[in-house]
RNA sequence: GCGCCCGUAGCUCAGUGGAUAGAGCGCCUGACUACGAAUCAGGAGGUCUGAGGUUCAAAUCCUCACGGGCGCACCA
């Protein structure tokens, strides 16, 4: 199947090379013949180094091998010229007029250009963010949200069926702790002084005070002093649901939505964790030691065995987690992808081990660690501490930086790379932000189109062969590459490539726009350049929308 | 100590075994009587942390060292 005009050329050239090699008696070189877009423009549009790779196998010097391929591309209407360069590279230059037809390809399907079927309809469950409902989301959650959301959008575009899920840890000890914190804040509302005796490990954040006021408004009869430890889980559950709803609202504002908010509490209530224990026991992967029940994770490559049932009889978080993953596989997903935070390094082996122990295909479970976002104010490192109650919330980032700049910034870097985030935000808010550079392309084109409509110039048929300037060619090539950028983003789970591409496309357009004029040209050239500009606009809008970023018509 | 991630320009970061390693910011020099200057053109700035190895070819793969981050609970 043909992905794009560029891909069509690539496949045709490859076939010709292989056919010629075959005629020369060289077979089995299929894997070596691939055509890449070179970094340097002087090296043509597509380049291959197969001759260098095949040299030892065919016992021919690379350039000698290439010499025997002479004329392989004759009659291909996509190819302008073929050159042998350096120690044995083959550089192919495409015919500009042929390449220019990409504009027609795009304008024929502006909203779906770049879509593909490489996903083959396979079902993917993407779990991301899954922030604990015990406090505000921090910036790394925003990073996971932006990355997960963009992966979901791009993977859908290239033919996967993507289901988005947020796992809510609304059960367990931390919820009781949250209830404890709420109880103390209720006492505080009743006039009690609680700060000096605040227990270690109980969330001190100011947001709990707001929750306490909300709770008081809903339940005016509940006095702080009458609350006991037995009430903590219920109080905590109430608070967790409030916080979770807040997360949902914040994420929706950030243009991130989920198909399902998967509740740990509901999972526990269903009895699924006990069934998991039963299955592990039947398979012989549970042992009793020190009064607790352990999963023999070391048999599956983990560092140590893991406690499943504590000596007090309660479950560790790991049992519902295992049950959750079993549930994912039971629902028939072909791929299960978890985007986890930087504090989960040790967790990857563990969850993989239990998935394998339960008999699921562990190679279909993919865990991506979204790396830490270090916060700086100027040169100074901002220490984040949930315990100390000092941290910068995702909400603050959205408000201060704006959604578009924040999303673009978070998507520019490889997710597994730790990144620094300067809270001075001058770059984020100001015109130097790269997202404005990209959005400005659309604003400029919209402006040109408005003026063209006012001109009421007669329309003439579009002759794309008139697009011959180097700046135009650069744009044509980038437009032709867009579909494979999306595939790369999806397959490598690497959204930064899309951000990079959008910046390159914007740079090429700005360069074209400063150099050449569109409207005050002969009608034929004007029409061709308008078509080019519209195609650039379509890809600009599409790329930005896949990043969850808007394309304003005026800025 | 063990594990995972990372180390590329002054800063923040891209980089698919391939040819002369890129972008943005910052710095310097230029460009609007101009479809939008939130722009463009040009310049300075690099022992790709180091040492070995594999390869015709290494920033990229392997090993070791060094530096940084994060993990290593009967917390989640």
Coordinates of C-alpha atoms (C1' of nucleotides) in Angstrom, one line a residue:
Chain A
X1 CA 0.0 0.0 0.0
X2 CA 1.2 3.4 -0.8
X3 CA 1.5 5.9 2.0
X4 CA 2.4 9.1 0.1
X5 CA 3.8 10.4 -3.1
X6 CA 7.3 10.2 -1.6
X7 CA 6.6 6.6 -0.5
X8 CA 5.4 5.8 -4.0
X9 CA 8.6 7.1 -5.5
X10 CA 10.6 5.2 -2.9
X11 CA 8.9 1.9 -3.6
X12 CA 9.2 2.3 -7.3
X13 CA 12.9 3.1 -7.2
X14 CA 13.5 0.2 -4.8
X15 CA 11.7 -2.2 -7.1
X16 CA 13.8 -1.1 -10.0
X17 CA 17.0 -1.5 -8.1
X18 CA 16.1 -4.9 -6.9
X19 CA 15.0 -6.0 -10.4
X20 CA 18.3 -4.8 -11.9
X21 CA 20.2 -6.6 -9.1
X22 CA 18.2 -9.7 -9.8
X23 CA 19.1 -9.5 -13.5
X24 CA 22.7 -9.2 -12.6
X25 CA 22.4 -12.4 -10.5
X26 CA 22.5 -10.7 -7.1
X27 CA 19.7 -11.9 -4.9
X28 CA 18.8 -11.7 -1.2
X29 CA 19.8 -8.1 -0.9
X30 CA 16.2 -6.9 -0.3
X31 CA 16.9 -5.9 3.3
X32 CA 19.8 -3.7 2.3
X33 CA 18.0 -1.6 -0.2
X34 CA 16.3 1.2 1.6
X35 CA 16.0 4.9 0.6
X36 CA 16.3 7.6 3.1
X37 CA 15.8 11.4 2.9
X38 CA 19.3 12.8 3.3
X39 CA 20.2 15.6 5.6
X40 CA 22.0 17.6 3.0
X41 CA 20.0 18.9 0.1
X42 CA 22.9 18.6 -2.4
X43 CA 22.6 14.8 -1.9
X44 CA 19.2 14.6 -3.7
X45 CA 15.9 13.7 -2.3
X46 CA 16.4 10.1 -1.6
X47 CA 19.6 8.3 -0.9
X48 CA 20.7 4.8 -0.3
X49 CA 23.9 3.2 0.9
X50 CA 23.0 -0.4 0.0
X51 CA 26.1 -0.7 -2.3
X52 CA 28.4 -0.1 0.7
X53 CA 26.5 -2.6 2.7
X54 CA 26.4 -5.2 -0.1
X55 CA 29.9 -4.8 -1.3
X56 CA 31.4 -7.7 0.7
X57 CA 28.5 -10.0 -0.1
X58 CA 28.6 -9.5 -3.9
X59 CA 32.4 -9.2 -4.0
X60 CA 32.3 -5.9 -5.9
X61 CA 33.5 -2.5 -5.0
X62 CA 30.5 -0.3 -4.1
X63 CA 31.0 2.1 -7.0
X64 CA 31.5 -0.8 -9.4
X65 CA 28.2 -2.3 -8.3
X66 CA 26.5 1.0 -8.8
X67 CA 28.0 1.4 -12.2
X68 CA 26.4 -1.9 -13.3
X69 CA 23.0 -0.5 -12.3
X70 CA 23.3 2.3 -14.8
X71 CA 19.9 3.2 -16.3
X72 CA 17.8 1.4 -13.7
X73 CA 15.5 4.4 -13.2
X74 CA 14.9 5.0 -16.9
X75 CA 11.3 5.8 -17.6
X76 CA 10.3 6.4 -14.0
X77 CA 8.4 9.6 -14.2
X78 CA 9.2 10.5 -10.6
X79 CA 12.9 10.5 -11.1
X80 CA 14.8 13.5 -12.5
X81 CA 18.4 12.2 -12.1
X82 CA 20.5 9.6 -10.4
X83 CA 24.0 10.2 -9.1
X84 CA 26.8 8.1 -7.6
X85 CA 28.6 10.0 -4.9
X86 CA 31.3 9.5 -2.2
X87 CA 32.5 6.0 -1.5
X88 CA 29.3 4.4 -2.9
X89 CA 26.1 6.4 -2.2
X90 CA 23.3 6.5 -4.7
X91 CA 21.5 9.8 -4.7
X92 CA 18.2 10.2 -6.4
X93 CA 16.7 13.6 -7.3
X94 CA 12.9 13.6 -7.9
X95 CA 11.3 15.6 -10.6
X96 CA 10.0 18.8 -9.2
X97 CA 6.8 18.8 -11.3
X98 CA 6.0 15.3 -10.1
X99 CA 6.7 16.2 -6.5
X100 CA 4.5 19.3 -6.8
X101 CA 1.5 17.1 -7.3
X102 CA 1.6 16.5 -3.5
X103 CA -0.2 19.8 -3.3
X104 CA -3.2 18.2 -5.2
X105 CA -2.9 15.1 -3.0
X106 CA -3.3 17.3 0.1
X107 CA -6.0 19.6 -1.1
X108 CA -8.0 16.6 -2.1
X109 CA -8.1 15.4 1.5
X110 CA -6.9 18.3 3.7
X111 CA -8.4 16.9 6.9
X112 CA -7.1 13.4 6.5
X113 CA -3.7 13.8 4.7
X114 CA -1.2 11.8 6.6
X115 CA -3.6 9.1 7.7
X116 CA -2.4 5.6 7.2
X117 CA -3.4 2.0 7.8
X118 CA -0.1 0.7 9.3
X119 CA -1.9 0.1 12.6
X120 CA -4.1 -2.4 10.8
X121 CA -6.9 -1.7 13.2
X122 CA -5.1 -3.3 16.1
X123 CA -6.5 -2.3 19.5
X124 CA -4.2 -0.4 21.8
X125 CA -4.9 0.5 25.4
X126 CA -3.0 3.6 26.4
X127 CA -2.9 4.4 30.1
X128 CA -1.4 7.7 31.1
X129 CA -1.3 10.3 33.8
X130 CA -3.0 8.1 36.4
X131 CA -2.1 10.7 39.0
X132 CA -3.0 9.9 42.6
X133 CA -6.2 11.5 43.7
X134 CA -4.6 12.8 46.9
X135 CA -3.5 16.2 45.6
X136 CA -3.0 18.4 42.7
X137 CA -1.3 17.2 39.6
X138 CA 2.3 18.2 39.1
X139 CA 4.0 19.2 35.9
X140 CA 5.2 15.7 35.1
X141 CA 1.6 14.7 35.0
X142 CA 1.2 17.4 32.4
X143 CA 4.0 16.0 30.4
X144 CA 2.4 12.5 30.6
X145 CA -0.9 14.1 29.6
X146 CA 0.5 15.9 26.6
X147 CA 2.6 12.9 25.4
X148 CA -0.1 10.3 26.0
X149 CA -2.8 12.4 24.3
X150 CA -0.6 13.1 21.3
X151 CA 0.4 9.5 20.9
X152 CA -3.3 8.5 21.1
X153 CA -4.2 11.1 18.4
X154 CA -1.3 10.1 16.1
X155 CA -1.7 6.4 16.6
X156 CA -5.4 6.7 15.7
X157 CA -4.5 8.6 12.6
X158 CA -2.2 5.9 11.4
X159 CA -4.7 3.1 11.9
X160 CA -4.7 1.9 15.4
X161 CA -7.8 1.7 17.5
X162 CA -6.8 3.5 20.6
X163 CA -8.6 3.4 24.0
X164 CA -7.4 5.9 26.6
X165 CA -7.5 5.1 30.3
X166 CA -6.7 6.8 33.6
X167 CA -6.2 4.5 36.5
X168 CA -7.5 6.1 39.7
X169 CA -5.8 4.9 42.9
X170 CA -8.8 5.6 45.0
X171 CA -8.3 2.9 47.5
X172 CA -5.7 1.7 50.0
X173 CA -3.7 3.3 52.7
X174 CA -3.2 6.6 51.0
X175 CA -6.9 7.2 50.9
X176 CA -7.1 6.7 54.6
X177 CA -4.3 9.1 55.0
X178 CA -6.1 11.6 52.9
X179 CA -9.2 11.1 55.1
X180 CA -7.0 11.7 58.2
X181 CA -5.8 15.0 56.7
X182 CA -9.3 16.0 56.0
X183 CA -10.4 15.1 59.5
X184 CA -7.7 17.3 61.0
X185 CA -8.7 20.2 58.8
X186 CA -12.3 19.8 60.0
X187 CA -11.1 20.1 63.5
X188 CA -9.2 23.2 62.5
X189 CA -12.5 24.6 61.2
X190 CA -13.9 24.0 64.6
X191 CA -11.2 26.2 66.1
X192 CA -8.7 23.6 67.1
X193 CA -5.0 24.3 66.5
X194 CA -3.6 21.4 64.5
X195 CA -0.4 22.5 62.9
X196 CA 1.9 22.0 65.9
X197 CA 0.9 18.4 66.3
X198 CA 0.5 17.6 62.6
X199 CA 1.4 13.9 62.2
X200 CA 4.3 12.8 60.0
X201 CA 3.2 11.6 56.6
X202 CA -0.3 13.1 56.6
X203 CA -0.8 15.5 53.6
X204 CA -0.4 19.1 54.9
X205 CA -1.3 20.8 51.6
X206 CA -3.5 23.9 51.8
X207 CA -5.9 22.3 49.3
X208 CA -7.2 20.1 52.1
X209 CA -8.5 23.2 53.8
X210 CA -10.7 23.9 50.8
X211 CA -11.8 20.3 50.8
X212 CA -12.7 20.6 54.5
X213 CA -14.8 23.7 53.8
X214 CA -16.6 21.9 51.0
X215 CA -17.2 18.9 53.2
X216 CA -18.5 21.0 56.0
X217 CA -20.9 22.6 53.5
X218 CA -22.2 19.2 52.4
X219 CA -22.2 17.6 55.9
X220 CA -22.7 20.4 58.4
X221 CA -23.6 17.8 61.1
X222 CA -20.1 16.2 61.2
X223 CA -17.9 17.7 63.9
X224 CA -14.1 17.3 63.6
X225 CA -13.7 15.9 67.2
X226 CA -16.3 13.1 66.6
X227 CA -14.4 11.8 63.6
X228 CA -12.3 8.6 64.4
X229 CA -9.8 6.7 62.5
X230 CA -12.5 4.3 61.4
X231 CA -14.0 7.1 59.4
X232 CA -10.8 8.0 57.6
X233 CA -11.3 5.7 54.6
X234 CA -14.8 7.0 53.9
X235 CA -13.7 10.6 54.3
X236 CA -10.7 9.9 52.1
X237 CA -12.9 8.4 49.4
X238 CA -15.1 11.5 49.5
X239 CA -12.0 13.7 49.1
X240 CA -10.4 11.5 46.5
X241 CA -13.5 11.7 44.2
X242 CA -13.5 15.5 44.6
X243 CA -9.9 15.6 43.7
X244 CA -10.3 13.2 40.8
X245 CA -13.1 15.3 39.4
X246 CA -10.8 18.3 39.6
X247 CA -8.1 16.4 37.7
X248 CA -10.7 15.5 35.0
X249 CA -11.6 19.2 34.7
X250 CA -8.0 20.4 34.5
X251 CA -7.1 17.8 31.9
X252 CA -10.1 18.6 29.8
X253 CA -9.0 22.2 29.9
X254 CA -5.6 20.9 28.7
X255 CA -7.5 19.2 25.9
X256 CA -6.8 15.7 27.3
X257 CA -9.7 13.3 27.7
X258 CA -10.1 9.7 28.6
X259 CA -12.4 6.9 27.5
X260 CA -12.5 5.5 31.0
X261 CA -11.5 6.5 34.5
X262 CA -10.7 3.1 35.9
X263 CA -11.4 3.0 39.6
X264 CA -9.2 0.9 41.8
X265 CA -11.9 0.9 44.4
X266 CA -14.4 -0.5 42.0
X267 CA -11.9 -3.1 40.9
X268 CA -11.3 -4.2 44.6
X269 CA -15.1 -4.3 45.1
X270 CA -15.5 -6.7 42.2
X271 CA -13.3 -9.3 43.8
X272 CA -10.8 -9.2 41.0
X273 CA -7.7 -9.0 43.2
X274 CA -8.7 -12.2 45.1
X275 CA -9.1 -14.0 41.8
X276 CA -5.6 -12.9 40.8
X277 CA -4.2 -14.3 44.0
X278 CA -6.1 -17.5 43.3
X279 CA -4.6 -17.7 39.8
X280 CA -1.1 -17.1 41.0
X281 CA -1.5 -19.7 43.8
X282 CA -2.8 -22.3 41.3
X283 CA 0.3 -21.6 39.1
X284 CA 2.5 -22.0 42.1
X285 CA 3.8 -18.4 42.2
X286 CA 2.7 -17.6 45.7
X287 CA 4.7 -18.4 48.8
X288 CA 4.2 -17.6 52.5
X289 CA 7.1 -16.0 54.3
X290 CA 7.3 -14.0 57.5
X291 CA 3.5 -14.1 57.8
X292 CA 2.9 -12.5 54.5
X293 CA 2.1 -13.9 51.0
X294 CA 4.7 -13.2 48.3
X295 CA 4.7 -13.4 44.6
X296 CA 7.8 -15.1 43.3
X297 CA 8.7 -12.3 40.9
X298 CA 12.4 -13.3 40.9
X299 CA 11.3 -16.3 38.7
X300 CA 10.4 -13.8 36.0
X301 CA 13.5 -11.6 36.2
X302 CA 12.6 -9.2 38.9
X303 CA 15.2 -8.2 41.6
X304 CA 13.1 -9.5 44.5
X305 CA 9.9 -11.2 45.4
X306 CA 7.0 -8.9 46.1
X307 CA 4.5 -8.9 48.9
X308 CA 0.9 -9.4 47.8
X309 CA -0.8 -9.9 51.1
X310 CA 0.6 -8.1 54.1
X311 CA 0.9 -9.9 57.4
X312 CA -2.1 -7.9 58.7
X313 CA -4.1 -9.6 56.0
X314 CA -4.5 -6.5 53.7
X315 CA -3.5 -6.4 50.1
X316 CA -0.6 -4.4 48.8
X317 CA -1.3 -2.0 45.9
X318 CA 0.4 -4.5 43.7
X319 CA -2.5 -7.0 43.7
X320 CA -5.1 -4.6 42.3
X321 CA -2.4 -3.4 39.8
X322 CA -1.9 -6.9 38.6
X323 CA -5.7 -7.4 38.4
X324 CA -6.0 -4.2 36.4
X325 CA -3.4 -5.4 33.9
X326 CA -5.1 -8.8 33.7
X327 CA -8.3 -6.9 33.0
X328 CA -6.7 -5.0 30.2
X329 CA -5.5 -8.1 28.5
X330 CA -8.9 -9.9 29.1
X331 CA -10.6 -7.1 27.3
X332 CA -8.7 -8.2 24.2
X333 CA -6.3 -5.4 23.5
X334 CA -3.4 -6.2 21.2
X335 CA -1.1 -3.8 22.8
X336 CA -1.1 -2.5 26.4
X337 CA 1.0 0.7 26.8
X338 CA 1.6 2.3 30.2
X339 CA 3.0 5.7 30.5
X340 CA 4.5 5.9 34.0
X341 CA 6.1 8.6 36.0
X342 CA 9.8 8.8 36.9
X343 CA 9.3 7.2 40.3
X344 CA 8.3 3.9 38.7
X345 CA 11.6 2.6 37.4
X346 CA 11.6 -0.3 39.8
X347 CA 8.0 -1.1 38.9
X348 CA 8.5 -2.1 35.3
X349 CA 10.1 -5.5 35.9
X350 CA 7.5 -6.2 38.6
X351 CA 4.4 -5.6 36.5
X352 CA 5.9 -7.4 33.6
X353 CA 6.7 -10.3 35.8
X354 CA 3.2 -10.7 37.1
X355 CA 1.7 -10.3 33.6
X356 CA 3.9 -13.1 32.4
X357 CA 3.1 -15.2 35.5
X358 CA -0.6 -14.9 34.8
X359 CA 0.0 -16.3 31.3
X360 CA -0.4 -13.1 29.3
X361 CA 1.9 -12.1 26.5
X362 CA 4.4 -9.8 28.3
X363 CA 5.9 -8.6 25.1
X364 CA 2.6 -6.9 24.3
X365 CA 3.0 -4.8 27.5
X366 CA 5.0 -1.8 26.9
X367 CA 6.0 0.5 29.7
X368 CA 7.3 4.0 28.9
X369 CA 8.8 6.0 31.7
X370 CA 8.0 9.7 31.3
X371 CA 11.0 11.4 32.8
X372 CA 11.2 14.0 35.5
X373 CA 10.6 17.7 34.8
X374 CA 13.0 19.7 36.8
X375 CA 11.7 23.1 37.7
X376 CA 13.9 26.2 37.7
X377 CA 13.2 29.7 38.5
X378 CA 16.0 31.4 36.6
X379 CA 19.0 29.4 37.6
X380 CA 17.5 28.3 40.9
X381 CA 16.2 24.8 41.3
X382 CA 12.6 24.7 42.7
X383 CA 12.4 21.8 45.1
X384 CA 9.2 19.9 44.7
X385 CA 7.7 18.4 47.7
X386 CA 4.2 17.0 48.2
X387 CA 5.0 16.4 51.9
X388 CA 6.1 19.9 52.4
X389 CA 3.1 21.1 50.4
X390 CA 5.2 23.1 48.1
X391 CA 4.9 22.3 44.4
X392 CA 3.8 23.8 41.2
X393 CA 0.6 22.4 40.0
X394 CA -0.4 21.7 36.4
X395 CA -3.2 24.2 36.8
X396 CA -0.7 26.9 37.5
X397 CA 1.3 26.0 34.4
X398 CA -1.8 26.1 32.2
X399 CA -2.7 29.5 33.6
X400 CA 0.7 31.1 33.5
X401 CA 2.0 29.7 30.2
X402 CA -1.1 29.0 28.2
X403 CA -2.2 25.7 26.9
X404 CA -0.7 25.9 23.4
X405 CA 2.8 26.9 24.6
X406 CA 2.8 24.4 27.4
X407 CA 1.8 21.5 25.2
X408 CA 4.3 22.4 22.5
X409 CA 7.1 22.8 25.0
X410 CA 6.3 19.5 26.7
X411 CA 6.1 17.7 23.4
X412 CA 9.4 19.0 22.0
X413 CA 11.6 16.7 24.1
X414 CA 12.0 12.9 24.0
X415 CA 9.7 11.7 26.8
X416 CA 12.4 9.5 28.4
X417 CA 14.8 12.4 28.7
X418 CA 14.8 14.5 31.9
X419 CA 14.0 18.1 31.0
X420 CA 14.4 21.4 32.7
X421 CA 11.4 23.8 32.8
X422 CA 12.1 27.4 33.6
X423 CA 9.2 28.9 35.5
X424 CA 10.2 32.4 34.7
X425 CA 8.2 31.5 31.6
X426 CA 9.4 34.5 29.7
X427 CA 10.1 32.2 26.7
X428 CA 6.8 30.5 27.1
X429 CA 4.7 33.6 27.2
X430 CA 6.6 35.8 24.8
X431 CA 6.8 35.8 21.0
X432 CA 10.0 33.8 21.1
X433 CA 8.1 30.7 21.9
X434 CA 8.4 28.2 19.2
X435 CA 4.7 27.5 19.1
X436 CA 4.0 31.0 17.9
X437 CA 6.6 30.5 15.1
X438 CA 4.5 27.5 14.0
X439 CA 1.1 29.2 14.5
X440 CA 2.2 32.3 12.7
X441 CA 2.4 30.3 9.5
X442 CA -1.3 29.7 9.6
X443 CA -2.1 33.3 10.5
X444 CA 0.0 34.5 7.5
X445 CA -1.7 32.1 5.1
X446 CA -5.1 33.0 6.3
X447 CA -4.3 36.6 5.8
X448 CA -3.2 36.0 2.3
X449 CA -6.3 34.0 1.5
X450 CA -8.5 36.8 2.9
X451 CA -6.8 39.3 0.7
X452 CA -7.0 37.0 -2.3
X453 CA -10.8 36.7 -1.8
X454 CA -11.1 40.5 -1.7
X455 CA -9.1 40.8 -4.9
X456 CA -11.8 38.9 -6.7
X457 CA -9.2 37.8 -9.2
X458 CA -10.3 35.4 -11.9
X459 CA -9.4 31.8 -11.0
X460 CA -7.4 29.9 -13.5
X461 CA -6.6 26.2 -13.5
X462 CA -3.9 25.2 -11.1
X463 CA -0.6 24.3 -12.8
X464 CA 1.7 23.0 -10.1
X465 CA 4.6 22.6 -12.5
X466 CA 5.1 26.4 -12.0
X467 CA 6.4 25.7 -8.5
X468 CA 10.1 25.7 -9.3
X469 CA 11.9 27.9 -6.8
X470 CA 14.2 26.2 -4.3
X471 CA 12.0 27.5 -1.4
X472 CA 9.0 26.0 -3.1
X473 CA 10.7 22.7 -3.6
X474 CA 11.7 22.6 0.0
X475 CA 8.1 23.0 1.0
X476 CA 7.0 20.3 -1.4
X477 CA 9.5 17.9 0.0
X478 CA 8.4 18.6 3.6
X479 CA 4.7 18.2 2.7
X480 CA 5.5 14.9 1.1
X481 CA 7.3 13.7 4.2
X482 CA 4.5 14.4 6.6
X483 CA 2.8 11.0 6.4
X484 CA 5.9 9.1 7.4
X485 CA 6.6 11.5 10.2
X486 CA 3.3 10.5 11.7
X487 CA 4.1 6.8 11.4
X488 CA 7.5 7.4 13.0
X489 CA 5.8 9.2 15.9
X490 CA 3.4 6.3 16.4
X491 CA 5.8 3.5 16.0
X492 CA 8.6 5.0 18.1
X493 CA 6.2 6.6 20.6
X494 CA 8.2 9.7 19.9
X495 CA 6.0 12.8 19.7
X496 CA 9.1 15.1 19.6
X497 CA 9.5 14.3 15.9
X498 CA 6.1 15.9 15.1
X499 CA 7.1 19.1 17.0
X500 CA 10.4 19.1 15.1
X501 CA 8.7 18.6 11.8
X502 CA 6.2 21.4 12.4
X503 CA 9.1 23.8 13.2
X504 CA 10.9 22.8 10.0
X505 CA 7.8 23.3 7.9
X506 CA 7.2 26.7 9.5
X507 CA 10.8 27.7 8.9
X508 CA 10.5 26.6 5.2
X509 CA 7.3 28.6 4.8
X510 CA 8.6 31.7 6.4
X511 CA 11.7 31.6 4.2
X512 CA 9.5 31.2 1.1
X513 CA 7.2 33.9 2.2
X514 CA 10.0 36.5 2.7
X515 CA 11.6 35.6 -0.6
X516 CA 8.6 35.3 -2.9
X517 CA 5.2 37.0 -3.3
X518 CA 2.0 35.2 -3.9
X519 CA -0.8 37.5 -4.9
X520 CA 1.0 40.1 -7.1
X521 CA 2.0 37.5 -9.7
X522 CA 0.7 36.4 -13.1
X523 CA -2.6 34.6 -12.6
X524 CA -1.2 31.1 -13.2
X525 CA 1.7 31.5 -10.8
X526 CA -0.5 33.1 -8.2
X527 CA -2.9 30.2 -8.5
X528 CA -0.1 27.6 -8.1
X529 CA 1.4 29.4 -5.1
X530 CA -2.0 29.8 -3.5
X531 CA -2.5 26.1 -3.8
X532 CA 0.9 25.5 -2.2
X533 CA 0.0 27.9 0.6
X534 CA -3.3 26.1 1.2
X535 CA -1.6 22.8 1.3
X536 CA 0.9 24.1 3.8
X537 CA -2.0 25.5 5.9
X538 CA -3.7 22.1 5.8
X539 CA -0.7 20.3 7.1
X540 CA 0.0 23.0 9.6
X541 CA -3.5 22.7 11.0
X542 CA -3.4 18.9 11.0
X543 CA 0.0 18.7 12.7
X544 CA -1.0 21.1 15.4
X545 CA -4.3 19.5 16.0
X546 CA -2.5 16.1 16.5
X547 CA -0.5 17.9 19.2
X548 CA -3.7 19.3 20.7
X549 CA -2.7 22.8 19.7
X550 CA -5.0 25.3 18.1
X551 CA -4.3 27.2 14.8
X552 CA -5.6 30.7 15.2
X553 CA -6.5 32.5 12.0
X554 CA -5.3 35.8 13.4
X555 CA -2.8 36.3 16.2
Chain B
rG1 C1' 25.9 -1.2 46.6
rC2 C1' 22.2 -2.8 42.7
rG3 C1' 18.7 -1.4 38.6
rC4 C1' 16.6 2.1 35.0
rC5 C1' 17.2 6.8 32.3
rC6 C1' 20.5 10.6 30.7
rG7 C1' 25.5 13.0 29.2
rU8 C1' 25.7 16.6 22.0
rA9 C1' 27.2 24.6 21.0
rG10 C1' 27.1 29.5 26.7
rC11 C1' 21.6 27.6 27.9
rU12 C1' 17.4 24.2 26.7
rC13 C1' 17.3 20.3 23.5
rA14 C1' 16.8 17.4 18.2
rG15 C1' 19.6 13.7 15.7
rU16 C1' 17.0 6.9 11.5
rG17 C1' 25.1 2.8 11.6
rG18 C1' 26.5 6.7 6.4
rA19 C1' 29.0 11.8 3.5
rU20 C1' 31.0 18.6 6.2
rA21 C1' 26.8 16.8 13.7
rG22 C1' 21.5 20.4 13.7
rA23 C1' 17.4 23.8 15.9
rG24 C1' 15.6 27.4 19.3
rC25 C1' 17.2 30.9 23.0
rG26 C1' 21.3 34.2 24.1
rC27 C1' 25.4 37.1 21.4
rC28 C1' 27.2 40.0 16.7
rU29 C1' 25.9 42.1 11.5
rG30 C1' 22.2 43.3 8.1
rA31 C1' 16.8 43.5 5.8
rC32 C1' 10.1 46.6 5.9
rU33 C1' 7.3 53.0 1.1
rA34 C1' 6.8 45.2 1.1
rC35 C1' 0.4 39.8 0.5
rG36 C1' 1.5 40.3 8.8
rA37 C1' 9.1 41.9 11.1
rA38 C1' 5.5 36.9 16.3
rU39 C1' 9.5 37.2 10.1
rC40 C1' 14.0 36.7 7.0
rA41 C1' 19.4 36.6 5.5
rG42 C1' 24.3 36.1 7.5
rG43 C1' 28.2 35.4 11.5
rA44 C1' 30.7 33.7 15.9
rG45 C1' 30.1 29.3 19.0
rG46 C1' 31.5 21.7 19.1
rU47 C1' 38.0 17.0 21.3
rC48 C1' 29.2 14.7 20.5
rU49 C1' 31.9 13.2 29.0
rG50 C1' 36.5 9.8 28.5
rA51 C1' 39.0 5.2 27.0
rG52 C1' 38.8 0.8 24.5
rG53 C1' 36.0 -2.5 20.9
rU54 C1' 32.7 -4.0 16.5
rU55 C1' 32.3 -2.0 11.3
rC56 C1' 34.3 -0.1 4.8
rA57 C1' 31.7 3.7 8.0
rA58 C1' 30.0 5.2 15.2
rA59 C1' 27.0 11.0 18.5
rU60 C1' 24.3 6.3 17.2
rC61 C1' 25.9 -0.6 18.6
rC62 C1' 29.1 -3.3 22.7
rU63 C1' 32.5 -3.0 27.2
rC64 C1' 34.6 -0.2 31.1
rA65 C1' 35.3 4.4 33.6
rC66 C1' 33.5 9.3 35.0
rG67 C1' 29.4 12.8 35.9
rG68 C1' 24.0 13.7 36.7
rG69 C1' 18.8 12.3 37.7
rC70 C1' 15.3 8.7 39.5
rG71 C1' 14.2 4.2 41.7
rC72 C1' 15.6 0.1 45.0
rA73 C1' 8.9 -0.6 51.4
rC74 C1' 4.5 -5.7 54.4
rC75 C1' 3.8 3.1 50.6
rA76 C1' 1.0 3.8 46.0

